[in-house]
PDB file of C-alpha atoms in Angstrom:
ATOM      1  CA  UNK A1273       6.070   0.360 -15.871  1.00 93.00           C
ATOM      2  CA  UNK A1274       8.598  -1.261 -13.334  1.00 95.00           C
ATOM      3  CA  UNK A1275       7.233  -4.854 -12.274  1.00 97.00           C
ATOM      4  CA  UNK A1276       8.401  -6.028  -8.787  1.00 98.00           C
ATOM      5  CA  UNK A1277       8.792  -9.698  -8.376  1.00 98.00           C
ATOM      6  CA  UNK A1278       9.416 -11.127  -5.102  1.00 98.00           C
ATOM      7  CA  UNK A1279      10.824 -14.102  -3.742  1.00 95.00           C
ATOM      8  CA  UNK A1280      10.388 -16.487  -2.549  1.00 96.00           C
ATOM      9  CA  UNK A1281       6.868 -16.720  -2.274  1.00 97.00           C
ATOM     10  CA  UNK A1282       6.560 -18.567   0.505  1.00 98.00           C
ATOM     11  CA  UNK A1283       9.058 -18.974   3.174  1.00 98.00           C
ATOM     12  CA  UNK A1284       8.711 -21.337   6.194  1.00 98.00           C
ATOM     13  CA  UNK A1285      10.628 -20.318   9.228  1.00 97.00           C
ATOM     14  CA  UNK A1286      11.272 -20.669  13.185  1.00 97.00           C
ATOM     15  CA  UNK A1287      11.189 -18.322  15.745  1.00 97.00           C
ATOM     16  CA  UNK A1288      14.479 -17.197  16.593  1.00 97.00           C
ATOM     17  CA  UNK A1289      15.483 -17.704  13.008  1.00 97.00           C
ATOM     18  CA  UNK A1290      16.972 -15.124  10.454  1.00 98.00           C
ATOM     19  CA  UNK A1291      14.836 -14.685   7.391  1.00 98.00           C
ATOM     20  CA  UNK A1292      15.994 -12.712   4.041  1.00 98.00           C
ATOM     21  CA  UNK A1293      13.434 -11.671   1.501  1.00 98.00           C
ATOM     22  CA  UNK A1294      14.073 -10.960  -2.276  1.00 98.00           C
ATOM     23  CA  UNK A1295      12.570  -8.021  -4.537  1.00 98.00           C
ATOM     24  CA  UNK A1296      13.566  -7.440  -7.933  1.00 98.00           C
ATOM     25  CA  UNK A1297      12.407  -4.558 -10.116  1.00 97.00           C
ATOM     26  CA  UNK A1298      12.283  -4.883 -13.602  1.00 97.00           C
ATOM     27  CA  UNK A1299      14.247  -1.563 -14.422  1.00 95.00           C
ATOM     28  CA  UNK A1300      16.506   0.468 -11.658  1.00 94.00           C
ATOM     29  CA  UNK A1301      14.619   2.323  -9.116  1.00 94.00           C
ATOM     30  CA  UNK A1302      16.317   5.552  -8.433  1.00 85.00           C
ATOM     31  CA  UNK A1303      16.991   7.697  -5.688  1.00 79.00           C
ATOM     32  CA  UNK A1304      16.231   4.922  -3.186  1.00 89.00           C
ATOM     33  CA  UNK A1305      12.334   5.270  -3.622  1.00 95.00           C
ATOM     34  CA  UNK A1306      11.506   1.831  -2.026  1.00 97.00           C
ATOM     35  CA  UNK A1307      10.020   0.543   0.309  1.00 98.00           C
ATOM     36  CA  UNK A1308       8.632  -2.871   2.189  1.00 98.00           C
ATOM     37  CA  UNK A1309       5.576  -3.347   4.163  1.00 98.00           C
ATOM     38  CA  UNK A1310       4.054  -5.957   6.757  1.00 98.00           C
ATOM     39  CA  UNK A1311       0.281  -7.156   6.426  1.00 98.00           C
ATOM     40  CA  UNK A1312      -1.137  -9.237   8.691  1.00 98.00           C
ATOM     41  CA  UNK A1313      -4.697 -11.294   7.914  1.00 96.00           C
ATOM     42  CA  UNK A1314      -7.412  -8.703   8.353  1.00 96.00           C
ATOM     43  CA  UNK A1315      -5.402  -5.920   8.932  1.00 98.00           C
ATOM     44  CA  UNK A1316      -3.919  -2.730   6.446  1.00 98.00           C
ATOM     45  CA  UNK A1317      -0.632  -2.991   5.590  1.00 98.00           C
ATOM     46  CA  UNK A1318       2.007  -1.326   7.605  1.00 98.00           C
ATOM     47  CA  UNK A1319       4.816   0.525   6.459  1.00 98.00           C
ATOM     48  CA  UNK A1320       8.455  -1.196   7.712  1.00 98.00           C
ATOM     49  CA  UNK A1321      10.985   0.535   5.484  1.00 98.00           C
ATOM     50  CA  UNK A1322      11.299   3.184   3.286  1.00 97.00           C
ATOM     51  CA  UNK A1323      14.229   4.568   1.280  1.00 95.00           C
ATOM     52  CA  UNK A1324      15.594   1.152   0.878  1.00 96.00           C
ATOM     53  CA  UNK A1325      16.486   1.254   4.449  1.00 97.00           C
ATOM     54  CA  UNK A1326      15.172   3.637   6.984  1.00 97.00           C
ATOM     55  CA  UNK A1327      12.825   1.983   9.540  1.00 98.00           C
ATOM     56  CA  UNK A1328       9.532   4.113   9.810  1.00 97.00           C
ATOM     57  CA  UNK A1329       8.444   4.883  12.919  1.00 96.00           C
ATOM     58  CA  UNK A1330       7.990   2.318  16.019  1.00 97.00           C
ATOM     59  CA  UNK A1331       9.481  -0.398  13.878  1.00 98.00           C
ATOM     60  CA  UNK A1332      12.500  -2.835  15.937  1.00 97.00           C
ATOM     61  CA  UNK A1333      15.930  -2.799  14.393  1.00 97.00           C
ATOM     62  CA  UNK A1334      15.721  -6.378  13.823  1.00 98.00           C
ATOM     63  CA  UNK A1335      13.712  -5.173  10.214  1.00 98.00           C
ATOM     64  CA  UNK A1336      16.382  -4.034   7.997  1.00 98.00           C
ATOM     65  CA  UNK A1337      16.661  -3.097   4.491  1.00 97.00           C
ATOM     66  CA  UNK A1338      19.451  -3.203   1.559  1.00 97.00           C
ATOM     67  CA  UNK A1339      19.775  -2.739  -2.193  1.00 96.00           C
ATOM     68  CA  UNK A1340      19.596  -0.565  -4.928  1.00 94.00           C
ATOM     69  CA  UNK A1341      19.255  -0.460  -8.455  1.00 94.00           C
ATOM     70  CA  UNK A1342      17.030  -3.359  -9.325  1.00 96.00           C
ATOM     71  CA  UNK A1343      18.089  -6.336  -6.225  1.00 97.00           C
ATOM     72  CA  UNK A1344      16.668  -5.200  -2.676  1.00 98.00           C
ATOM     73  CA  UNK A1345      16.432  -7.148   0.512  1.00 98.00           C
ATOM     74  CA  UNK A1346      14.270  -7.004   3.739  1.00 98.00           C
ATOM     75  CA  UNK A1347      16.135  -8.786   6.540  1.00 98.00           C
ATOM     76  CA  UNK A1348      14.694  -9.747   9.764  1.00 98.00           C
ATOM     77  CA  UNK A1349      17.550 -10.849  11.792  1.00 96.00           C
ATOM     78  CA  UNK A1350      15.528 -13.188  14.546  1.00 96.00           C
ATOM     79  CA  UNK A1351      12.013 -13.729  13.644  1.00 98.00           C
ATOM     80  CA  UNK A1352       9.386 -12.956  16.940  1.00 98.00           C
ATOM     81  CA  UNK A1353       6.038 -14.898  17.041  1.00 97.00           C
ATOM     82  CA  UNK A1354       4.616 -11.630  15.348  1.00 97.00           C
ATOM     83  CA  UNK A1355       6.671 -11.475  12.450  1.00 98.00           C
ATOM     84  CA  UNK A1356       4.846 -14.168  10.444  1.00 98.00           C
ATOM     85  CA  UNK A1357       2.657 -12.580   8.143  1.00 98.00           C
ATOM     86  CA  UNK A1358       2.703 -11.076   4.302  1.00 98.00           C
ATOM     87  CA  UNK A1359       5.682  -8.706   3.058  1.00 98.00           C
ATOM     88  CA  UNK A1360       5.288  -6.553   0.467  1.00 98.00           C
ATOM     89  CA  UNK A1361       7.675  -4.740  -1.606  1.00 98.00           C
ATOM     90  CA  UNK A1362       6.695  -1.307  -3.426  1.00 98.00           C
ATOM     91  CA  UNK A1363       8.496   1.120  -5.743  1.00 97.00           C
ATOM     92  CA  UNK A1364       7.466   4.960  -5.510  1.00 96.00           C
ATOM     93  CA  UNK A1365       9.784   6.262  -8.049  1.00 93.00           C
ATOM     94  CA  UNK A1366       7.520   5.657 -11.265  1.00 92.00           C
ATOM     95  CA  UNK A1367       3.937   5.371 -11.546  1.00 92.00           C
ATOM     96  CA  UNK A1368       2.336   3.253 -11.382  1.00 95.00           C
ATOM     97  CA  UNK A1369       3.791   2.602  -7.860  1.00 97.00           C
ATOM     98  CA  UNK A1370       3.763  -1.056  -8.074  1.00 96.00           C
ATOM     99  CA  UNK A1371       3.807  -3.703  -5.532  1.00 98.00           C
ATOM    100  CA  UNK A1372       5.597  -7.244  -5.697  1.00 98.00           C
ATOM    101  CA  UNK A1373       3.476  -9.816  -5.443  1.00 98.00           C
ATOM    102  CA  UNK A1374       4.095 -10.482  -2.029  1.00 98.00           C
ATOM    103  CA  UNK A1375       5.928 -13.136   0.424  1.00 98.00           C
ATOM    104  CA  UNK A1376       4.323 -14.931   2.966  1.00 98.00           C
ATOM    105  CA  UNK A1377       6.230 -15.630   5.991  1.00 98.00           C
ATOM    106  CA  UNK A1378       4.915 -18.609   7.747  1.00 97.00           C
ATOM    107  CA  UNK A1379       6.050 -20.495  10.952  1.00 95.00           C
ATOM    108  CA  UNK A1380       7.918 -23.772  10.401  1.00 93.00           C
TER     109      UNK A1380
ATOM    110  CA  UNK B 739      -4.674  11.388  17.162  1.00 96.00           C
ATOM    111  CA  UNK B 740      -3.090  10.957  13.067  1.00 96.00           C
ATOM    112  CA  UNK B 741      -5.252   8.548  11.453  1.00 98.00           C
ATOM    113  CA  UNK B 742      -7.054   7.905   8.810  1.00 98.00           C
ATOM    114  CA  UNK B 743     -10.620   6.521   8.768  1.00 98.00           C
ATOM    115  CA  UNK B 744     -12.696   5.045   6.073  1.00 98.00           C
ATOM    116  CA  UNK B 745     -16.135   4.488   5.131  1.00 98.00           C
ATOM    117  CA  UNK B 746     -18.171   1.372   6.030  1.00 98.00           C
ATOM    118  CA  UNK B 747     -18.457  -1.652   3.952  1.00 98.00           C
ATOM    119  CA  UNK B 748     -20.757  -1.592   0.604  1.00 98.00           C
ATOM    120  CA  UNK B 749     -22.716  -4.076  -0.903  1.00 98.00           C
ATOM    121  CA  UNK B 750     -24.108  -3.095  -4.209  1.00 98.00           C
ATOM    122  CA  UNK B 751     -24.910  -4.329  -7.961  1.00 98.00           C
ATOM    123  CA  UNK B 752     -23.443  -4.447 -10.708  1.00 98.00           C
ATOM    124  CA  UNK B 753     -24.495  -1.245 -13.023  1.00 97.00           C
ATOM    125  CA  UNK B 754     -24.511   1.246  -9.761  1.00 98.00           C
ATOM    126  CA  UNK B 755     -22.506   3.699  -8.844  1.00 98.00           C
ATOM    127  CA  UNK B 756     -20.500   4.591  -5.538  1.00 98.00           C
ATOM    128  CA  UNK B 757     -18.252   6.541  -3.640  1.00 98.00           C
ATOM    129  CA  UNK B 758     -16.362   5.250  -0.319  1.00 98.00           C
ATOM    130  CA  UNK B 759     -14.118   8.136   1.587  1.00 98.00           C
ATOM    131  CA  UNK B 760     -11.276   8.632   3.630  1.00 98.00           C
ATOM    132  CA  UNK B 761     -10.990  10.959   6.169  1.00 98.00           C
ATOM    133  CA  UNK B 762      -7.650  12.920   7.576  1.00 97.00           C
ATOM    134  CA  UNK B 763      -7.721  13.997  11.231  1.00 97.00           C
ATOM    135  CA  UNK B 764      -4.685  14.877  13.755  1.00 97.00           C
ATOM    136  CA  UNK B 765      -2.855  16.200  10.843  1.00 96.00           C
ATOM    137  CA  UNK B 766      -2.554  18.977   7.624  1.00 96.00           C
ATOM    138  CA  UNK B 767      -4.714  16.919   5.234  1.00 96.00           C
ATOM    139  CA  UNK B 768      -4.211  19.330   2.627  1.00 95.00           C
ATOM    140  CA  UNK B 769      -0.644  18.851   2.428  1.00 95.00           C
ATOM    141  CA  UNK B 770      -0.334  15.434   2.136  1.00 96.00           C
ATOM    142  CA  UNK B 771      -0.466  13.435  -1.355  1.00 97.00           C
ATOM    143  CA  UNK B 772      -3.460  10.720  -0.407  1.00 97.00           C
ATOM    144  CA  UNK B 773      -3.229   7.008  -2.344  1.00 98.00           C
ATOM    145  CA  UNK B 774      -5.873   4.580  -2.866  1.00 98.00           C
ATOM    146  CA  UNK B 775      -5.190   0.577  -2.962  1.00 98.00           C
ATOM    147  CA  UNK B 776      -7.010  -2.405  -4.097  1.00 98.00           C
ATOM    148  CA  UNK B 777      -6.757  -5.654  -2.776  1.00 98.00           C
ATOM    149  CA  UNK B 778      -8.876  -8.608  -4.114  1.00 98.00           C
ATOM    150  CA  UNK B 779      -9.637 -11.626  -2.156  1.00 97.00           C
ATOM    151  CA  UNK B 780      -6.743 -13.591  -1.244  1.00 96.00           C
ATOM    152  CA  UNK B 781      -4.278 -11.589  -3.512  1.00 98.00           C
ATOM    153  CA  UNK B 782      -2.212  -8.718  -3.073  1.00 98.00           C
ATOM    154  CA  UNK B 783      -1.859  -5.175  -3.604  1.00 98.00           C
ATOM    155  CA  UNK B 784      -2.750  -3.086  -6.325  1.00 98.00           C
ATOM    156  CA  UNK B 785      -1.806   1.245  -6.295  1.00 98.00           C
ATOM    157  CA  UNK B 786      -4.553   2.435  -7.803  1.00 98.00           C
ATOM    158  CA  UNK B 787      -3.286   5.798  -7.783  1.00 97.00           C
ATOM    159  CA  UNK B 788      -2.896   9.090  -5.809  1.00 97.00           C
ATOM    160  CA  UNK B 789      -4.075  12.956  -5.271  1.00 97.00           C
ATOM    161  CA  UNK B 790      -2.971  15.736  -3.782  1.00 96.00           C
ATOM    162  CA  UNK B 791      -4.960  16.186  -1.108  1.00 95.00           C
ATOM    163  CA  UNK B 792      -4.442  20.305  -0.878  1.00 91.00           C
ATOM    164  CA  UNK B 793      -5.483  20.472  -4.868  1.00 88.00           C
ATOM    165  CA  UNK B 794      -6.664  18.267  -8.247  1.00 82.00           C
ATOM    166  CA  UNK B 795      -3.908  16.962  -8.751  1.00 94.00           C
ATOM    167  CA  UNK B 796      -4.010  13.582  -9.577  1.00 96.00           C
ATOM    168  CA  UNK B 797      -2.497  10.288 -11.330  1.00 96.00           C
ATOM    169  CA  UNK B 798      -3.331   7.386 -12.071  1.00 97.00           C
ATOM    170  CA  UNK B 799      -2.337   3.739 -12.809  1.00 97.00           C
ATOM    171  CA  UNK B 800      -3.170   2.998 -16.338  1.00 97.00           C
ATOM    172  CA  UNK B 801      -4.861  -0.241 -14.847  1.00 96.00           C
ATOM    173  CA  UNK B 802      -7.742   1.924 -13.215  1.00 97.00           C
ATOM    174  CA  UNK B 803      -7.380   4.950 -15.459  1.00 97.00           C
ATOM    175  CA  UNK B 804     -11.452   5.443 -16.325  1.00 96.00           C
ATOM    176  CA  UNK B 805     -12.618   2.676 -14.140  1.00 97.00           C
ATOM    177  CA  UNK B 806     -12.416   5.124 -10.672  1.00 98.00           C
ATOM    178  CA  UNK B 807     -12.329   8.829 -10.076  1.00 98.00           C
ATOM    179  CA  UNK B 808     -10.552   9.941  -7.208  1.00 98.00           C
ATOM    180  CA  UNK B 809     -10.915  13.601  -5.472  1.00 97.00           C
ATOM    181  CA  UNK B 810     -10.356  15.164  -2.366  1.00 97.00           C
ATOM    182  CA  UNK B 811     -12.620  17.973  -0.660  1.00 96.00           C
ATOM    183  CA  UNK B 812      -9.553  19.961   1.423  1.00 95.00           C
ATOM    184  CA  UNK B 813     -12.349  21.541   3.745  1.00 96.00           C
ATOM    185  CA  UNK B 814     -13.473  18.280   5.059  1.00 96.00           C
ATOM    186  CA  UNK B 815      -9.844  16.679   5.245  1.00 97.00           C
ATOM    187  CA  UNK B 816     -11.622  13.779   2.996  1.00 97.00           C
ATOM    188  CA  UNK B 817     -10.297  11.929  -0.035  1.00 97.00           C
ATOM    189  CA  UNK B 818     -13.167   9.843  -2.302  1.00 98.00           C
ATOM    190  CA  UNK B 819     -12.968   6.779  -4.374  1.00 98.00           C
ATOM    191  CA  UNK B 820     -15.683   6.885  -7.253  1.00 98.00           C
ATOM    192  CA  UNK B 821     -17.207   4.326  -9.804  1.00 98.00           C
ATOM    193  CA  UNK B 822     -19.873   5.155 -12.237  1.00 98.00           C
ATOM    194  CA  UNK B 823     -20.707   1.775 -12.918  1.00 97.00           C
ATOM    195  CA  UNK B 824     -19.638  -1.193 -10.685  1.00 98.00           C
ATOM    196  CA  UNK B 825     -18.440  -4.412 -11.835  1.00 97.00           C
ATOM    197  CA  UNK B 826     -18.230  -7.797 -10.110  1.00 97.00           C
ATOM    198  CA  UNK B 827     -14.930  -7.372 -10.588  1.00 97.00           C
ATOM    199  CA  UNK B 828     -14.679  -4.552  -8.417  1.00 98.00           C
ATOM    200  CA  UNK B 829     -15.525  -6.446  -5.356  1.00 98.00           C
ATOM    201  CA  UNK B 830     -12.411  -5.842  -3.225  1.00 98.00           C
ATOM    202  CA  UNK B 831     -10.625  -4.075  -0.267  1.00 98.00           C
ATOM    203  CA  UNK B 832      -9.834  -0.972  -0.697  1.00 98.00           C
ATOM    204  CA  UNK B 833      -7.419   1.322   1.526  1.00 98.00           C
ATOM    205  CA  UNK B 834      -6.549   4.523   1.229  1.00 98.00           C
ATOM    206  CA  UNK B 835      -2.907   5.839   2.603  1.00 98.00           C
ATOM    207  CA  UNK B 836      -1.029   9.030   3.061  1.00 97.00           C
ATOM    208  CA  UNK B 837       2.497   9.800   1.632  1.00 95.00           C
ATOM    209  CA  UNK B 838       5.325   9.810   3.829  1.00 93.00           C
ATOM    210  CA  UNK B 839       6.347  13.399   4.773  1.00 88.00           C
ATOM    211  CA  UNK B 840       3.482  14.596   2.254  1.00 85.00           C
ATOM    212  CA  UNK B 841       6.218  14.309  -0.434  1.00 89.00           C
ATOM    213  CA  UNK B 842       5.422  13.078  -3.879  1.00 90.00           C
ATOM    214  CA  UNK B 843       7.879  10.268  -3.949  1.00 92.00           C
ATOM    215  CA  UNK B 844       6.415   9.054  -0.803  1.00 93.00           C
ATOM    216  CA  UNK B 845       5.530   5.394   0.708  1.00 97.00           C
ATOM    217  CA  UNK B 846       2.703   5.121   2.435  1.00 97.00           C
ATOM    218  CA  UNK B 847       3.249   5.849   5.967  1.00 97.00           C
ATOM    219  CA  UNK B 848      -0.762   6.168   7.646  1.00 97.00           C
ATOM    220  CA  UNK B 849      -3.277   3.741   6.544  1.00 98.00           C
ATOM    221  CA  UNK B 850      -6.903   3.301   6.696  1.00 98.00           C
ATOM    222  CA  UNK B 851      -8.449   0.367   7.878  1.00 98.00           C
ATOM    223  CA  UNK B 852     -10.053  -0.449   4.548  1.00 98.00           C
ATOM    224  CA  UNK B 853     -13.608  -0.669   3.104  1.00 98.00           C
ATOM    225  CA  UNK B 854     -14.648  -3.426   1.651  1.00 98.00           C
ATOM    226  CA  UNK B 855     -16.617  -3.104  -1.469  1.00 98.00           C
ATOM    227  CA  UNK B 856     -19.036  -6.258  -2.560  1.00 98.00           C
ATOM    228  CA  UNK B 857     -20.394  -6.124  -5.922  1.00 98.00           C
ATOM    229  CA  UNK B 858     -22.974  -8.600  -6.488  1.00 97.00           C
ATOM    230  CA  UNK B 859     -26.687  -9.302  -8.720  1.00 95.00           C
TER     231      UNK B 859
END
């Protein structure tokens, strides 16, 4: 079982601001099945990237993705009011298809 | 539209059983792989596991393997989420998602809105 753990798990930021988020997997995810989502309170989780770094569909280039092997990164390059909320990372290329623990992205 | 909706919110006892669905529309439900995740109050989230929707086929994360059955009925475009025997532990959001592309190796690109299940004596 591959256990994600992200960091850090909080991170307090500014509008206008770049912010980088951390996931680590506990063995190497292959083929680039990865991904990193967006929840906001009350809402289901929305997919941002996939395959370590396409944007899904509808998503600003400001979200951007990196990695491989076990160290990946979500990067938003100038946080909008709308960006604070929960990240979540998740590998699809074992089951179980875990999820990190998550980040929360909170205005300064 | 693609979308997926879910069932409403349950509140139910400890001992009962239940099922909460997910239905496809705007798309091929059938050849999509369909996920279900948990998320308990305040904490994050949990892949429960998946099913092709066009079939049985089915896994499972050993951390809900036996506690939930899930199944699909292809001619209703609907995917189910079963317990036997609820737990206060169960109590929970739970969403179910589609795979990206309908590939196995997929994230989850469509979400439900969620159904939250309250188990309580």
């Amino acid at each position: 079982e591959i256990v994600l753990t992200q960091s850090p798990g909080t991170l307090s930021l500014s509008p206008g601001e770049r912010a980088t988020l951390s996931c680590r997997a506990s063995q190497t995810v292959s083929s680039n099945y990865f991904a990193w989502y967006q929840q906001k309170p009350g809402q289901a989780p929305r997919l941002l990237i996939y395959g370590v770094s396409s944007r899904a569909t509808g998503i600003p280039d400001r979200f951007s993705g990196s990695g491989s092997g076990t160290d990946f990164t979500l990067t938003i390059s100038r946080l909008e009011p709308e960006d604070f909320a929960v990240y979540y990372c998740q590998q699809y290329d074992n089951s179980p298809r875990n999820f990190g623990q998550g980040t929360k992205l909170e205005i300064k | 539209e693609v979308q997926l909706v879910q069932s409403g919110a349950e509140v139910k006892k400890p001992g009962e059983s239940l099922n909460i669905s997910c239905k496809g529309s705007g798309y091929s439900f059938s050849s999509y792989w369909i996920g279900w995740v948990r998320q308990m109050p305040g904490k994050g989230l949990e892949w429960m596991g998946i099913i092709y929707a066009g079939g049985s086929d089915t896994r499972y994360s050993p951390s809900f393997q036996g506690q939930v059955t899930i199944s699909a009925d292809k001619s209703i475009n609907t995917a189910y989420l079963h317990w036997s025997s609820l737990r206060a532990s169960d109590t929970a959001m739970y969403f179910c998602a589609r795979h990206l592309g309908g590939s196995y190796k997929g994230a989850f690109d469509l979400w439900g809105q969620g159904t939250m299940v309250t188990v309580s004596s």
